[in-house]
């Protein structure tokens, strides 16, 4: 019998079709979105040697037309019309396809036609020759997007430097060279090779399908069986690779790699057996738990004590069926880079301690208990992710363990743990040191696919001699019992008098406002607590914002050993700055949450700053701000749109200029100042009852500052405002991408529509729904302008707008011209030809999406918190916009709206374009030199930050938080009030 979480009210059925295809059917009558996923047990390791990236290329082609549905965008168009989307990914031995769609009304069968289209990918795809060239370009654009990404670089470098001749050395993404230039020079037809690969590897017996819908299991089975039984079964046996790609020639090496970003990481990798088949014993979880621990006595605690590192991660990386890798990643301080050998030595001191210790069942049991609780109270996630993960799990676990498999840890095997620990030997690892070299990279090599600069050495003989004679380190020891393991699991009863539809205020004083919502919908024994300490000091200047950020990081650093223990017990804590103040977010099992919050706030008020940790945290923050320059151009475009529109947003460069001169004394004097004056606004949402919530608020306030002075009333509930772009504005802001090596450009076009009233919001969302899929299909699929192509509605502090973005190797001028041509030519024609039935379908799709309920507690809390922090308290907003779309918007209304706000001749058009130019595209620097303005017709081109600031200062700010109801109407029964009539 299939094992399911205790709170899971869905129905499941596992069936095997006549062609050997395993299917998991999931019926959820309450679901508002349906989904399906197919996992095929073949990936890029099966690529022919002459065609790297072929499996990935095939994944792209399958989306573009089948014999039954020959139109290349039929699948995407159908999903979009019904509020859906699709995606896929290619891994070493898996290719996973999935989609999500609105579940439809009770009498609708939206899912059945989607399944029919989906099934045809695996039954009779066209591999249309007209799409082949475009999708090769799409694959190449995808690869180009990742070239400057250090994660992709190190993953490929690890493959490149594995054993000669091993299948793991494959280049899985592919590019234009591997899929066009080289094969054509060798007389290879890539499309024909794709068809051959499909016929040889896409067999029903190695596929796993998961389908989730609101329909009954019988109906879902009726839909699935005839459609997916048509997939051919050629009885494939997935390949197994018993030899690890890290052999004697690859071990005992130090690989130095120059990163794109300012990164300083040491990676230690050991060849490891594939333990998938012994998932019930879960020895990897035990070892990773101990080596990755962060409490007193751990590797990381010891490294921090001597100033060598800031974080550590330990995990098993799955290579393929037959081999894995055991990995440790340590983020180093500047000192740690210089003394990386000492880092390795301390790691092996801990391993030696483990080898001399007997495996502890109580530690295993602690991890097992929390893993079991995670499964028992597993909340629902979005349907496509759920189906995708289930389809993968069906490849790994026995039928009855498909859902619980990743959580199982129930067979303690001390000898197995000892045997695996013994393989963590000084003769069986290699190290990768990722850091910018002090003396340049002369004589280094360039990796073939990403151009990564690297060099390979034998591990230093002095280090190996030290490791051969490891001395005991008494600072290293096993963790103590976890005090945060929950014991009580209370869930709110249905008839509680304190259950409301949305948060209400139960305490309102000059220094505190407490919002409270007792949950009885998600049925989990958890609570989320979010609070903002509002203080004008936190973001008053770039310098103060950096001091506040350093304070938050140092508090979290001081708490780290405790918060790590809490995290292993599913309690979380996050602390960060916002424009209005400092935000703390807690969450997890309610049983120990109050104790946890009290411990955190006590540390905030009384912690002593360790000078060594101050140095390391400051180094990390400096690198973080410096790394902004290496982000992709689309990230820069989005960031600088926010910078132009937001009332205050200090840039990374402004913060960097302040960082160096900030001292430890600056941090010490900050805490008492930022709380006087201040105001604390809190939301508790979960199984905390009224008394617990009030008690928590009192603990926070009294612990942080017993004598806190209140903010003036006028400053307590302000929010960051958005700048209003005047009608008939057409501004282009051009920036040069700092990273010289990145050849991509980006354009983001933003059209502002004004105040986000119910009607304006409805029209904005409708436009986004109608235009989004054609925008992607035209500019990404057909014209191949770039791999990153998207559009979307933008709402910020009561202002609505629509944005269109493309990242591409093409010139920003060409990109913007094509976007504008689409908006001026394609969209008006699309709107004019749209039938009323099609329009109403789009209306229904958007309305249904707005009515979708959050799938889990934290998502629900976040929606409420957004309304609170924006000062709108408009908890019924989405429901009312949905009704407006269904009853108050006509096709003619929408056309008039588009003509007024988006078309070039529109009287209300307020357009802002952010162009990010690569050095390769930005050839004539003098044409756009800093400090110049250029006009082209009515268009204003701005190229310097100072002129942008002048322009921003001319734009008015919207109102701060347009409250839709009186505060008094949001008071709960028995609310605690104090000082409500005090003056300013």
Coordinates of C-alpha atoms in Angstrom, one line a residue, residues 254 266 268 298-309 312 328 330-351 426 429 431 433 459-467 469-473 476:
X254 CA 44.5 20.3 -6.5
X266 CA 37.2 25.0 -1.4
X268 CA 36.6 18.4 -1.5
X298 CA 31.7 20.9 14.3
X299 CA 34.1 21.4 11.4
X300 CA 32.6 24.8 10.6
X301 CA 32.6 26.0 14.2
X302 CA 36.3 25.2 14.5
X303 CA 37.0 26.9 11.1
X304 CA 35.1 30.0 12.2
X305 CA 37.0 30.1 15.5
X306 CA 40.3 30.5 13.7
X307 CA 38.8 32.8 11.0
X308 CA 39.2 30.5 8.0
X309 CA 35.6 30.0 6.8
X312 CA 30.1 24.7 4.9
X328 CA 32.1 19.2 1.0
X330 CA 33.6 25.4 2.3
X331 CA 33.3 29.2 1.7
X332 CA 36.6 30.6 2.8
X333 CA 37.7 33.9 4.3
X334 CA 40.7 35.8 2.8
X335 CA 42.8 34.1 5.4
X336 CA 41.2 30.8 4.6
X337 CA 42.3 31.1 0.9
X338 CA 45.9 31.6 2.1
X339 CA 45.6 28.7 4.6
X340 CA 43.4 26.3 2.6
X341 CA 45.7 23.4 3.6
X342 CA 44.8 24.0 7.2
X343 CA 41.1 23.8 6.2
X344 CA 41.7 20.4 4.6
X345 CA 43.6 19.3 7.7
X346 CA 40.8 20.3 10.1
X347 CA 38.3 18.5 7.9
X348 CA 40.3 15.2 8.1
X349 CA 40.8 15.7 11.9
X350 CA 37.0 15.5 12.2
X351 CA 36.8 12.5 9.8
X426 CA 43.4 11.0 2.4
X429 CA 39.9 12.8 -2.7
X431 CA 40.3 19.4 -4.1
X433 CA 40.1 25.8 -4.9
X459 CA 48.3 17.9 -3.7
X460 CA 51.3 19.4 -1.8
X461 CA 53.5 16.8 -0.3
X462 CA 53.7 18.8 2.9
X463 CA 49.9 18.6 3.3
X464 CA 49.9 14.8 2.5
X465 CA 52.6 14.2 5.1
X466 CA 50.5 16.1 7.7
X467 CA 47.4 14.2 6.8
X469 CA 50.0 11.8 10.8
X470 CA 46.8 13.5 12.0
X471 CA 46.8 14.8 15.5
X472 CA 43.6 14.7 17.6
X473 CA 41.8 18.0 17.9
X476 CA 36.1 18.7 17.5

